[in-house]
mmCIF file with all atom_site columns, C-alpha atoms and ligand atoms in Angstrom:
data_model
loop_
_atom_site.group_PDB
_atom_site.id
_atom_site.type_symbol
_atom_site.label_atom_id
_atom_site.label_alt_id
_atom_site.label_comp_id
_atom_site.label_asym_id
_atom_site.label_entity_id
_atom_site.label_seq_id
_atom_site.pdbx_PDB_ins_code
_atom_site.Cartn_x
_atom_site.Cartn_y
_atom_site.Cartn_z
_atom_site.occupancy
_atom_site.B_iso_or_equiv
_atom_site.pdbx_formal_charge
_atom_site.auth_seq_id
_atom_site.auth_comp_id
_atom_site.auth_asym_id
_atom_site.auth_atom_id
_atom_site.pdbx_PDB_model_num
ATOM   1   C  CA  . MET H 1 1   ? 168.982 -43.270 0.129   1.00 89.00 ? 1   MET H CA  1
ATOM   2   C  CA  . LYS H 1 2   ? 170.781 -46.474 -0.695  1.00 93.00 ? 2   LYS H CA  1
ATOM   3   C  CA  . ARG H 1 3   ? 173.773 -47.476 1.369   1.00 96.00 ? 3   ARG H CA  1
ATOM   4   C  CA  . SER H 1 4   ? 176.032 -47.355 -1.695  1.00 96.00 ? 4   SER H CA  1
ATOM   5   C  CA  . GLN H 1 5   ? 174.923 -43.790 -2.432  1.00 97.00 ? 5   GLN H CA  1
ATOM   6   C  CA  . LYS H 1 6   ? 175.697 -42.747 1.116   1.00 97.00 ? 6   LYS H CA  1
ATOM   7   C  CA  . ILE H 1 7   ? 179.161 -44.226 0.852   1.00 97.00 ? 7   ILE H CA  1
ATOM   8   C  CA  . LEU H 1 8   ? 179.741 -42.430 -2.432  1.00 97.00 ? 8   LEU H CA  1
ATOM   9   C  CA  . ILE H 1 9   ? 178.668 -39.089 -0.979  1.00 97.00 ? 9   ILE H CA  1
ATOM   10  C  CA  . TYR H 1 10  ? 180.865 -39.681 2.035   1.00 97.00 ? 10  TYR H CA  1
ATOM   11  C  CA  . CYS H 1 11  ? 183.879 -40.404 -0.189  1.00 97.00 ? 11  CYS H CA  1
ATOM   12  C  CA  . ILE H 1 12  ? 183.299 -37.321 -2.319  1.00 97.00 ? 12  ILE H CA  1
ATOM   13  C  CA  . GLY H 1 13  ? 182.990 -35.218 0.825   1.00 97.00 ? 13  GLY H CA  1
ATOM   14  C  CA  . LEU H 1 14  ? 186.212 -36.659 2.150   1.00 97.00 ? 14  LEU H CA  1
ATOM   15  C  CA  . LEU H 1 15  ? 188.031 -35.895 -1.104  1.00 97.00 ? 15  LEU H CA  1
ATOM   16  C  CA  . ILE H 1 16  ? 186.747 -32.326 -1.099  1.00 97.00 ? 16  ILE H CA  1
ATOM   17  C  CA  . GLY H 1 17  ? 187.764 -31.925 2.529   1.00 97.00 ? 17  GLY H CA  1
ATOM   18  C  CA  . LEU H 1 18  ? 191.253 -33.229 1.792   1.00 97.00 ? 18  LEU H CA  1
ATOM   19  C  CA  . GLN H 1 19  ? 191.809 -30.412 -0.685  1.00 97.00 ? 19  GLN H CA  1
ATOM   20  C  CA  . PHE H 1 20  ? 191.919 -28.022 2.276   1.00 96.00 ? 20  PHE H CA  1
ATOM   21  C  CA  . VAL H 1 21  ? 194.711 -29.801 4.117   1.00 96.00 ? 21  VAL H CA  1
ATOM   22  C  CA  . PRO H 1 22  ? 197.516 -27.219 4.333   1.00 95.00 ? 22  PRO H CA  1
ATOM   23  C  CA  . LEU H 1 23  ? 200.665 -28.037 2.360   1.00 96.00 ? 23  LEU H CA  1
ATOM   24  C  CA  . SER H 1 24  ? 203.663 -26.728 4.273   1.00 95.00 ? 24  SER H CA  1
ATOM   25  C  CA  . GLU H 1 25  ? 206.012 -26.635 1.295   1.00 96.00 ? 25  GLU H CA  1
ATOM   26  C  CA  . ARG H 1 26  ? 203.738 -24.553 -0.921  1.00 93.00 ? 26  ARG H CA  1
ATOM   27  C  CA  . LYS H 1 27  ? 204.298 -21.381 1.005   1.00 88.00 ? 27  LYS H CA  1
ATOM   28  C  CA  . ILE H 1 28  ? 207.752 -20.046 0.282   1.00 88.00 ? 28  ILE H CA  1
ATOM   29  C  CA  . ASP H 1 29  ? 208.120 -16.598 1.752   1.00 79.00 ? 29  ASP H CA  1
ATOM   30  C  CA  . LYS H 1 30  ? 211.231 -15.553 -0.015  1.00 80.00 ? 30  LYS H CA  1
ATOM   31  C  CA  . VAL H 1 31  ? 213.724 -17.485 -2.032  1.00 82.00 ? 31  VAL H CA  1
ATOM   32  C  CA  . PRO H 1 32  ? 217.159 -16.257 -0.988  1.00 82.00 ? 32  PRO H CA  1
ATOM   33  C  CA  . ASP H 1 33  ? 218.979 -14.425 -3.790  1.00 85.00 ? 33  ASP H CA  1
ATOM   34  C  CA  . ASN H 1 34  ? 222.261 -15.522 -5.248  1.00 88.00 ? 34  ASN H CA  1
ATOM   35  C  CA  . GLN H 1 35  ? 222.618 -18.630 -3.131  1.00 94.00 ? 35  GLN H CA  1
ATOM   36  C  CA  . SER H 1 36  ? 221.491 -21.187 -5.590  1.00 95.00 ? 36  SER H CA  1
ATOM   37  C  CA  . PHE H 1 37  ? 223.693 -23.950 -6.908  1.00 97.00 ? 37  PHE H CA  1
ATOM   38  C  CA  . SER H 1 38  ? 222.662 -23.046 -10.470 1.00 95.00 ? 38  SER H CA  1
ATOM   39  C  CA  . GLN H 1 39  ? 224.240 -19.616 -10.077 1.00 93.00 ? 39  GLN H CA  1
ATOM   40  C  CA  . ILE H 1 40  ? 227.730 -21.002 -9.718  1.00 95.00 ? 40  ILE H CA  1
ATOM   41  C  CA  . GLU H 1 41  ? 229.660 -19.799 -12.738 1.00 93.00 ? 41  GLU H CA  1
ATOM   42  C  CA  . GLY H 1 42  ? 230.943 -22.109 -15.400 1.00 96.00 ? 42  GLY H CA  1
ATOM   43  C  CA  . LEU H 1 43  ? 228.753 -25.119 -14.660 1.00 97.00 ? 43  LEU H CA  1
ATOM   44  C  CA  . ASP H 1 44  ? 228.282 -27.641 -17.453 1.00 98.00 ? 44  ASP H CA  1
ATOM   45  C  CA  . LYS H 1 45  ? 224.902 -26.682 -18.920 1.00 97.00 ? 45  LYS H CA  1
ATOM   46  C  CA  . ASP H 1 46  ? 223.839 -30.177 -19.978 1.00 96.00 ? 46  ASP H CA  1
ATOM   47  C  CA  . GLN H 1 47  ? 224.553 -31.679 -16.580 1.00 98.00 ? 47  GLN H CA  1
ATOM   48  C  CA  . LEU H 1 48  ? 222.821 -28.786 -14.872 1.00 98.00 ? 48  LEU H CA  1
ATOM   49  C  CA  . ILE H 1 49  ? 219.684 -29.336 -16.939 1.00 97.00 ? 49  ILE H CA  1
ATOM   50  C  CA  . LEU H 1 50  ? 219.680 -32.987 -16.009 1.00 97.00 ? 50  LEU H CA  1
ATOM   51  C  CA  . LEU H 1 51  ? 220.189 -32.171 -12.335 1.00 98.00 ? 51  LEU H CA  1
ATOM   52  C  CA  . LYS H 1 52  ? 217.315 -29.699 -12.481 1.00 97.00 ? 52  LYS H CA  1
ATOM   53  C  CA  . ASN H 1 53  ? 215.002 -32.163 -14.170 1.00 97.00 ? 53  ASN H CA  1
ATOM   54  C  CA  . ALA H 1 54  ? 215.897 -35.026 -11.876 1.00 98.00 ? 54  ALA H CA  1
ATOM   55  C  CA  . CYS H 1 55  ? 216.384 -33.359 -8.505  1.00 98.00 ? 55  CYS H CA  1
ATOM   56  C  CA  . TYR H 1 56  ? 215.136 -29.794 -8.252  1.00 97.00 ? 56  TYR H CA  1
ATOM   57  C  CA  . ASP H 1 57  ? 211.467 -30.578 -7.737  1.00 97.00 ? 57  ASP H CA  1
ATOM   58  C  CA  . CYS H 1 58  ? 212.261 -31.950 -4.272  1.00 98.00 ? 58  CYS H CA  1
ATOM   59  C  CA  . HIS H 1 59  ? 215.649 -30.438 -3.529  1.00 98.00 ? 59  HIS H CA  1
ATOM   60  C  CA  . SER H 1 60  ? 215.126 -26.760 -4.240  1.00 97.00 ? 60  SER H CA  1
ATOM   61  C  CA  . TYR H 1 61  ? 212.517 -24.019 -4.031  1.00 96.00 ? 61  TYR H CA  1
ATOM   62  C  CA  . GLU H 1 62  ? 212.205 -24.182 -7.824  1.00 94.00 ? 62  GLU H CA  1
ATOM   63  C  CA  . THR H 1 63  ? 209.579 -26.877 -7.757  1.00 95.00 ? 63  THR H CA  1
ATOM   64  C  CA  . THR H 1 64  ? 207.245 -27.286 -10.691 1.00 94.00 ? 64  THR H CA  1
ATOM   65  C  CA  . TYR H 1 65  ? 203.982 -28.987 -9.887  1.00 95.00 ? 65  TYR H CA  1
ATOM   66  C  CA  . PRO H 1 66  ? 202.255 -31.044 -12.558 1.00 94.00 ? 66  PRO H CA  1
ATOM   67  C  CA  . TRP H 1 67  ? 198.436 -30.879 -12.394 1.00 95.00 ? 67  TRP H CA  1
ATOM   68  C  CA  . TYR H 1 68  ? 198.071 -34.174 -10.512 1.00 94.00 ? 68  TYR H CA  1
ATOM   69  C  CA  . ALA H 1 69  ? 200.388 -32.814 -7.850  1.00 95.00 ? 69  ALA H CA  1
ATOM   70  C  CA  . GLN H 1 70  ? 197.809 -30.111 -7.117  1.00 94.00 ? 70  GLN H CA  1
ATOM   71  C  CA  . VAL H 1 71  ? 195.119 -32.561 -6.127  1.00 96.00 ? 71  VAL H CA  1
ATOM   72  C  CA  . ALA H 1 72  ? 194.835 -34.258 -2.727  1.00 97.00 ? 72  ALA H CA  1
ATOM   73  C  CA  . PRO H 1 73  ? 195.651 -36.923 -1.643  1.00 96.00 ? 73  PRO H CA  1
ATOM   74  C  CA  . VAL H 1 74  ? 198.546 -36.944 -4.167  1.00 96.00 ? 74  VAL H CA  1
ATOM   75  C  CA  . SER H 1 75  ? 199.489 -33.371 -3.253  1.00 97.00 ? 75  SER H CA  1
ATOM   76  C  CA  . ILE H 1 76  ? 199.784 -34.322 0.417   1.00 97.00 ? 76  ILE H CA  1
ATOM   77  C  CA  . TRP H 1 77  ? 202.000 -37.269 -0.394  1.00 96.00 ? 77  TRP H CA  1
ATOM   78  C  CA  . ILE H 1 78  ? 204.199 -35.146 -2.678  1.00 96.00 ? 78  ILE H CA  1
ATOM   79  C  CA  . ASN H 1 79  ? 204.398 -32.374 -0.112  1.00 97.00 ? 79  ASN H CA  1
ATOM   80  C  CA  . GLY H 1 80  ? 205.935 -34.886 2.280   1.00 97.00 ? 80  GLY H CA  1
ATOM   81  C  CA  . HIS H 1 81  ? 208.586 -35.823 -0.279  1.00 96.00 ? 81  HIS H CA  1
ATOM   82  C  CA  . ILE H 1 82  ? 209.442 -32.218 -0.940  1.00 97.00 ? 82  ILE H CA  1
ATOM   83  C  CA  . LYS H 1 83  ? 209.661 -31.445 2.755   1.00 97.00 ? 83  LYS H CA  1
ATOM   84  C  CA  . GLY H 1 84  ? 212.000 -34.375 3.384   1.00 97.00 ? 84  GLY H CA  1
ATOM   85  C  CA  . GLY H 1 85  ? 214.014 -33.565 0.285   1.00 98.00 ? 85  GLY H CA  1
ATOM   86  C  CA  . ARG H 1 86  ? 214.514 -29.879 1.055   1.00 97.00 ? 86  ARG H CA  1
ATOM   87  C  CA  . GLN H 1 87  ? 215.536 -30.641 4.612   1.00 97.00 ? 87  GLN H CA  1
ATOM   88  C  CA  . LYS H 1 88  ? 218.321 -32.946 3.483   1.00 97.00 ? 88  LYS H CA  1
ATOM   89  C  CA  . LEU H 1 89  ? 219.522 -30.979 0.512   1.00 98.00 ? 89  LEU H CA  1
ATOM   90  C  CA  . ASN H 1 90  ? 218.381 -27.676 -0.937  1.00 97.00 ? 90  ASN H CA  1
ATOM   91  C  CA  . PHE H 1 91  ? 220.051 -26.461 -4.110  1.00 97.00 ? 91  PHE H CA  1
ATOM   92  C  CA  . SER H 1 92  ? 218.329 -23.075 -3.765  1.00 96.00 ? 92  SER H CA  1
ATOM   93  C  CA  . THR H 1 93  ? 220.256 -22.346 -0.566  1.00 96.00 ? 93  THR H CA  1
ATOM   94  C  CA  . TRP H 1 94  ? 223.374 -24.207 -1.666  1.00 97.00 ? 94  TRP H CA  1
ATOM   95  C  CA  . GLN H 1 95  ? 225.776 -21.362 -1.010  1.00 95.00 ? 95  GLN H CA  1
ATOM   96  C  CA  . GLN H 1 96  ? 224.740 -21.271 2.651   1.00 95.00 ? 96  GLN H CA  1
ATOM   97  C  CA  . TYR H 1 97  ? 226.435 -24.642 3.172   1.00 97.00 ? 97  TYR H CA  1
ATOM   98  C  CA  . ASP H 1 98  ? 230.082 -24.410 4.084   1.00 97.00 ? 98  ASP H CA  1
ATOM   99  C  CA  . SER H 1 99  ? 232.497 -25.917 1.600   1.00 96.00 ? 99  SER H CA  1
ATOM   100 C  CA  . GLU H 1 100 ? 232.910 -29.111 3.578   1.00 98.00 ? 100 GLU H CA  1
ATOM   101 C  CA  . LYS H 1 101 ? 229.170 -29.674 3.669   1.00 98.00 ? 101 LYS H CA  1
ATOM   102 C  CA  . GLN H 1 102 ? 228.927 -28.936 -0.050  1.00 98.00 ? 102 GLN H CA  1
ATOM   103 C  CA  . LYS H 1 103 ? 231.571 -31.549 -0.813  1.00 98.00 ? 103 LYS H CA  1
ATOM   104 C  CA  . HIS H 1 104 ? 229.740 -34.019 1.365   1.00 98.00 ? 104 HIS H CA  1
ATOM   105 C  CA  . LYS H 1 105 ? 226.377 -33.338 -0.310  1.00 98.00 ? 105 LYS H CA  1
ATOM   106 C  CA  . LEU H 1 106 ? 227.933 -33.684 -3.768  1.00 98.00 ? 106 LEU H CA  1
ATOM   107 C  CA  . ARG H 1 107 ? 229.488 -37.033 -2.904  1.00 98.00 ? 107 ARG H CA  1
ATOM   108 C  CA  . GLU H 1 108 ? 226.278 -38.187 -1.286  1.00 98.00 ? 108 GLU H CA  1
ATOM   109 C  CA  . SER H 1 109 ? 224.309 -37.138 -4.362  1.00 98.00 ? 109 SER H CA  1
ATOM   110 C  CA  . ALA H 1 110 ? 226.639 -39.032 -6.675  1.00 98.00 ? 110 ALA H CA  1
ATOM   111 C  CA  . GLU H 1 111 ? 226.237 -42.100 -4.512  1.00 98.00 ? 111 GLU H CA  1
ATOM   112 C  CA  . GLU H 1 112 ? 222.438 -41.843 -4.448  1.00 98.00 ? 112 GLU H CA  1
ATOM   113 C  CA  . ILE H 1 113 ? 222.344 -41.497 -8.235  1.00 98.00 ? 113 ILE H CA  1
ATOM   114 C  CA  . ARG H 1 114 ? 224.649 -44.469 -8.808  1.00 97.00 ? 114 ARG H CA  1
ATOM   115 C  CA  . ASP H 1 115 ? 222.703 -46.632 -6.375  1.00 96.00 ? 115 ASP H CA  1
ATOM   116 C  CA  . GLY H 1 116 ? 219.491 -45.699 -8.174  1.00 96.00 ? 116 GLY H CA  1
ATOM   117 C  CA  . HIS H 1 117 ? 217.939 -44.288 -4.975  1.00 97.00 ? 117 HIS H CA  1
ATOM   118 C  CA  . MET H 1 118 ? 217.674 -40.752 -6.357  1.00 97.00 ? 118 MET H CA  1
ATOM   119 C  CA  . PRO H 1 119 ? 215.584 -39.625 -8.056  1.00 97.00 ? 119 PRO H CA  1
ATOM   120 C  CA  . PRO H 1 120 ? 213.011 -41.905 -6.395  1.00 96.00 ? 120 PRO H CA  1
ATOM   121 C  CA  . LYS H 1 121 ? 211.560 -44.457 -8.806  1.00 95.00 ? 121 LYS H CA  1
ATOM   122 C  CA  . SER H 1 122 ? 208.018 -43.107 -8.513  1.00 95.00 ? 122 SER H CA  1
ATOM   123 C  CA  . PHE H 1 123 ? 209.316 -39.684 -9.535  1.00 96.00 ? 123 PHE H CA  1
ATOM   124 C  CA  . ALA H 1 124 ? 211.297 -40.889 -12.536 1.00 94.00 ? 124 ALA H CA  1
ATOM   125 C  CA  . PHE H 1 125 ? 208.256 -42.883 -13.593 1.00 94.00 ? 125 PHE H CA  1
ATOM   126 C  CA  . MET H 1 126 ? 206.135 -39.740 -13.814 1.00 94.00 ? 126 MET H CA  1
ATOM   127 C  CA  . HIS H 1 127 ? 208.823 -37.348 -15.143 1.00 95.00 ? 127 HIS H CA  1
ATOM   128 C  CA  . SER H 1 128 ? 210.355 -38.282 -18.464 1.00 93.00 ? 128 SER H CA  1
ATOM   129 C  CA  . GLY H 1 129 ? 213.046 -35.609 -17.980 1.00 92.00 ? 129 GLY H CA  1
ATOM   130 C  CA  . ALA H 1 130 ? 214.239 -37.409 -14.862 1.00 96.00 ? 130 ALA H CA  1
ATOM   131 C  CA  . LYS H 1 131 ? 214.665 -40.779 -16.546 1.00 95.00 ? 131 LYS H CA  1
ATOM   132 C  CA  . MET H 1 132 ? 218.354 -41.440 -17.073 1.00 96.00 ? 132 MET H CA  1
ATOM   133 C  CA  . THR H 1 133 ? 220.251 -44.121 -18.855 1.00 96.00 ? 133 THR H CA  1
ATOM   134 C  CA  . ASP H 1 134 ? 223.078 -45.767 -16.922 1.00 96.00 ? 134 ASP H CA  1
ATOM   135 C  CA  . GLN H 1 135 ? 225.507 -43.633 -18.891 1.00 97.00 ? 135 GLN H CA  1
ATOM   136 C  CA  . GLN H 1 136 ? 223.706 -40.421 -17.998 1.00 97.00 ? 136 GLN H CA  1
ATOM   137 C  CA  . LYS H 1 137 ? 223.636 -41.444 -14.355 1.00 98.00 ? 137 LYS H CA  1
ATOM   138 C  CA  . GLU H 1 138 ? 227.343 -42.134 -14.378 1.00 98.00 ? 138 GLU H CA  1
ATOM   139 C  CA  . ALA H 1 139 ? 228.081 -38.855 -16.177 1.00 98.00 ? 139 ALA H CA  1
ATOM   140 C  CA  . LEU H 1 140 ? 225.972 -36.861 -13.727 1.00 98.00 ? 140 LEU H CA  1
ATOM   141 C  CA  . ALA H 1 141 ? 227.493 -38.608 -10.722 1.00 98.00 ? 141 ALA H CA  1
ATOM   142 C  CA  . SER H 1 142 ? 231.090 -38.087 -11.868 1.00 98.00 ? 142 SER H CA  1
ATOM   143 C  CA  . TRP H 1 143 ? 230.340 -34.483 -12.714 1.00 98.00 ? 143 TRP H CA  1
ATOM   144 C  CA  . LEU H 1 144 ? 228.998 -33.836 -9.208  1.00 98.00 ? 144 LEU H CA  1
ATOM   145 C  CA  . GLU H 1 145 ? 232.070 -35.457 -7.698  1.00 97.00 ? 145 GLU H CA  1
ATOM   146 C  CA  . SER H 1 146 ? 234.358 -33.383 -9.857  1.00 97.00 ? 146 SER H CA  1
ATOM   147 C  CA  . LEU H 1 147 ? 232.988 -30.052 -8.562  1.00 95.00 ? 147 LEU H CA  1
HETATM 148 C  C1  . HEC G 2 .   ? 210.401 -36.899 -5.427  1.00 69.69 ? 1   HEC G C1  1
HETATM 149 C  C2  . HEC G 2 .   ? 211.295 -36.130 -4.629  1.00 69.69 ? 1   HEC G C2  1
HETATM 150 C  C3  . HEC G 2 .   ? 212.785 -36.302 -4.770  1.00 69.69 ? 1   HEC G C3  1
HETATM 151 C  C4  . HEC G 2 .   ? 213.537 -36.195 -5.913  1.00 69.69 ? 1   HEC G C4  1
HETATM 152 C  C5  . HEC G 2 .   ? 213.062 -35.900 -7.313  1.00 69.69 ? 1   HEC G C5  1
HETATM 153 C  C6  . HEC G 2 .   ? 214.908 -36.387 -5.516  1.00 69.69 ? 1   HEC G C6  1
HETATM 154 N  N1  . HEC G 2 .   ? 214.976 -36.591 -4.171  1.00 69.69 ? 1   HEC G N1  1
HETATM 155 FE FE1 . HEC G 2 .   ? 216.661 -36.798 -3.051  1.00 69.69 ? 1   HEC G FE1 1
HETATM 156 N  N2  . HEC G 2 .   ? 215.547 -37.034 -1.375  1.00 69.69 ? 1   HEC G N2  1
HETATM 157 C  C7  . HEC G 2 .   ? 214.187 -36.997 -1.312  1.00 69.69 ? 1   HEC G C7  1
HETATM 158 C  C8  . HEC G 2 .   ? 213.747 -37.245 0.052   1.00 69.69 ? 1   HEC G C8  1
HETATM 159 C  C9  . HEC G 2 .   ? 212.304 -37.295 0.529   1.00 69.69 ? 1   HEC G C9  1
HETATM 160 C  C10 . HEC G 2 .   ? 214.918 -37.432 0.794   1.00 69.69 ? 1   HEC G C10 1
HETATM 161 C  C11 . HEC G 2 .   ? 215.026 -37.705 2.291   1.00 69.69 ? 1   HEC G C11 1
HETATM 162 C  C12 . HEC G 2 .   ? 214.641 -39.077 2.663   1.00 69.69 ? 1   HEC G C12 1
HETATM 163 C  C13 . HEC G 2 .   ? 215.556 -40.100 2.106   1.00 69.69 ? 1   HEC G C13 1
HETATM 164 O  O1  . HEC G 2 .   ? 216.769 -40.070 2.384   1.00 69.69 ? 1   HEC G O1  1
HETATM 165 O  O2  . HEC G 2 .   ? 215.070 -41.010 1.397   1.00 69.69 ? 1   HEC G O2  1
HETATM 166 C  C14 . HEC G 2 .   ? 216.029 -37.298 -0.119  1.00 69.69 ? 1   HEC G C14 1
HETATM 167 C  C15 . HEC G 2 .   ? 217.337 -37.409 0.248   1.00 69.69 ? 1   HEC G C15 1
HETATM 168 C  C16 . HEC G 2 .   ? 218.413 -37.146 -0.586  1.00 69.69 ? 1   HEC G C16 1
HETATM 169 C  C17 . HEC G 2 .   ? 219.786 -37.089 -0.161  1.00 69.69 ? 1   HEC G C17 1
HETATM 170 C  C18 . HEC G 2 .   ? 220.273 -37.275 1.246   1.00 69.69 ? 1   HEC G C18 1
HETATM 171 C  C19 . HEC G 2 .   ? 220.413 -38.727 1.586   1.00 69.69 ? 1   HEC G C19 1
HETATM 172 C  C20 . HEC G 2 .   ? 220.744 -38.890 3.038   1.00 69.69 ? 1   HEC G C20 1
HETATM 173 O  O3  . HEC G 2 .   ? 220.806 -40.025 3.444   1.00 69.69 ? 1   HEC G O3  1
HETATM 174 O  O4  . HEC G 2 .   ? 220.917 -37.892 3.736   1.00 69.69 ? 1   HEC G O4  1
HETATM 175 C  C21 . HEC G 2 .   ? 220.531 -36.822 -1.254  1.00 69.69 ? 1   HEC G C21 1
HETATM 176 C  C22 . HEC G 2 .   ? 222.038 -36.644 -1.317  1.00 69.69 ? 1   HEC G C22 1
HETATM 177 C  C23 . HEC G 2 .   ? 219.626 -36.712 -2.376  1.00 69.69 ? 1   HEC G C23 1
HETATM 178 N  N3  . HEC G 2 .   ? 218.343 -36.915 -1.938  1.00 69.69 ? 1   HEC G N3  1
HETATM 179 C  C24 . HEC G 2 .   ? 220.011 -36.433 -3.652  1.00 69.69 ? 1   HEC G C24 1
HETATM 180 C  C25 . HEC G 2 .   ? 219.139 -36.369 -4.735  1.00 69.69 ? 1   HEC G C25 1
HETATM 181 C  C26 . HEC G 2 .   ? 219.576 -36.157 -6.095  1.00 69.69 ? 1   HEC G C26 1
HETATM 182 C  C27 . HEC G 2 .   ? 221.026 -35.966 -6.518  1.00 69.69 ? 1   HEC G C27 1
HETATM 183 C  C28 . HEC G 2 .   ? 218.463 -36.175 -6.867  1.00 69.69 ? 1   HEC G C28 1
HETATM 184 C  C29 . HEC G 2 .   ? 218.397 -36.089 -8.353  1.00 69.69 ? 1   HEC G C29 1
HETATM 185 C  C30 . HEC G 2 .   ? 219.198 -37.017 -9.098  1.00 69.69 ? 1   HEC G C30 1
HETATM 186 C  C31 . HEC G 2 .   ? 217.323 -36.350 -5.992  1.00 69.69 ? 1   HEC G C31 1
HETATM 187 N  N4  . HEC G 2 .   ? 217.781 -36.488 -4.703  1.00 69.69 ? 1   HEC G N4  1
HETATM 188 C  C32 . HEC G 2 .   ? 215.988 -36.374 -6.392  1.00 69.69 ? 1   HEC G C32 1
HETATM 189 C  C33 . HEC G 2 .   ? 213.326 -36.720 -2.350  1.00 69.69 ? 1   HEC G C33 1
HETATM 190 C  C34 . HEC G 2 .   ? 213.702 -36.552 -3.666  1.00 69.69 ? 1   HEC G C34 1
#
């Protein structure tokens, strides 16, 4: 067998093997009931949709995975983002935070949106629903601060 063929077979084997790497964030035993941010009554629907599109994939248990997010090594990379995101802020368990922490997270979120740090650029690039104009960013940020 030629050296190049061996390398190819090795790479394919590696890619297949990577598909079996466990993804910690895929297994969600039970999403707590009635603790989600979205269940707060009277929220502005348009802002909530934007928040869901731009933030929920990493900051809640309501993650939707596009096909490329199912395939390693991308899936492993994305799993890391989701893990880090959920640890810092989880809208699915929002009502477990005390009111002071909620205020803090809302202010922090507004700041991250204004600074353009959240959603991460790579995410907005791949998710058209998460792309925001400056006006939308400002509207979302002020809305979060007003809650
Ligand atoms: C692709 C995944 C992803 C998306 C989408 C995302 N985040 Fe994050 N977020 C992270 C990760 C990972 C961290 C933790 C590491 C960091 O601070 O960069 C984080 C951290 C944060 C923090 C905490 C910052 C800190 O210093 O403690 C806030 C607040 C936040 N995100 C808000 C948001 C908001 C609001 C949105 C939507 C507009 C959003 N994020 C979208 C992945 C994401």
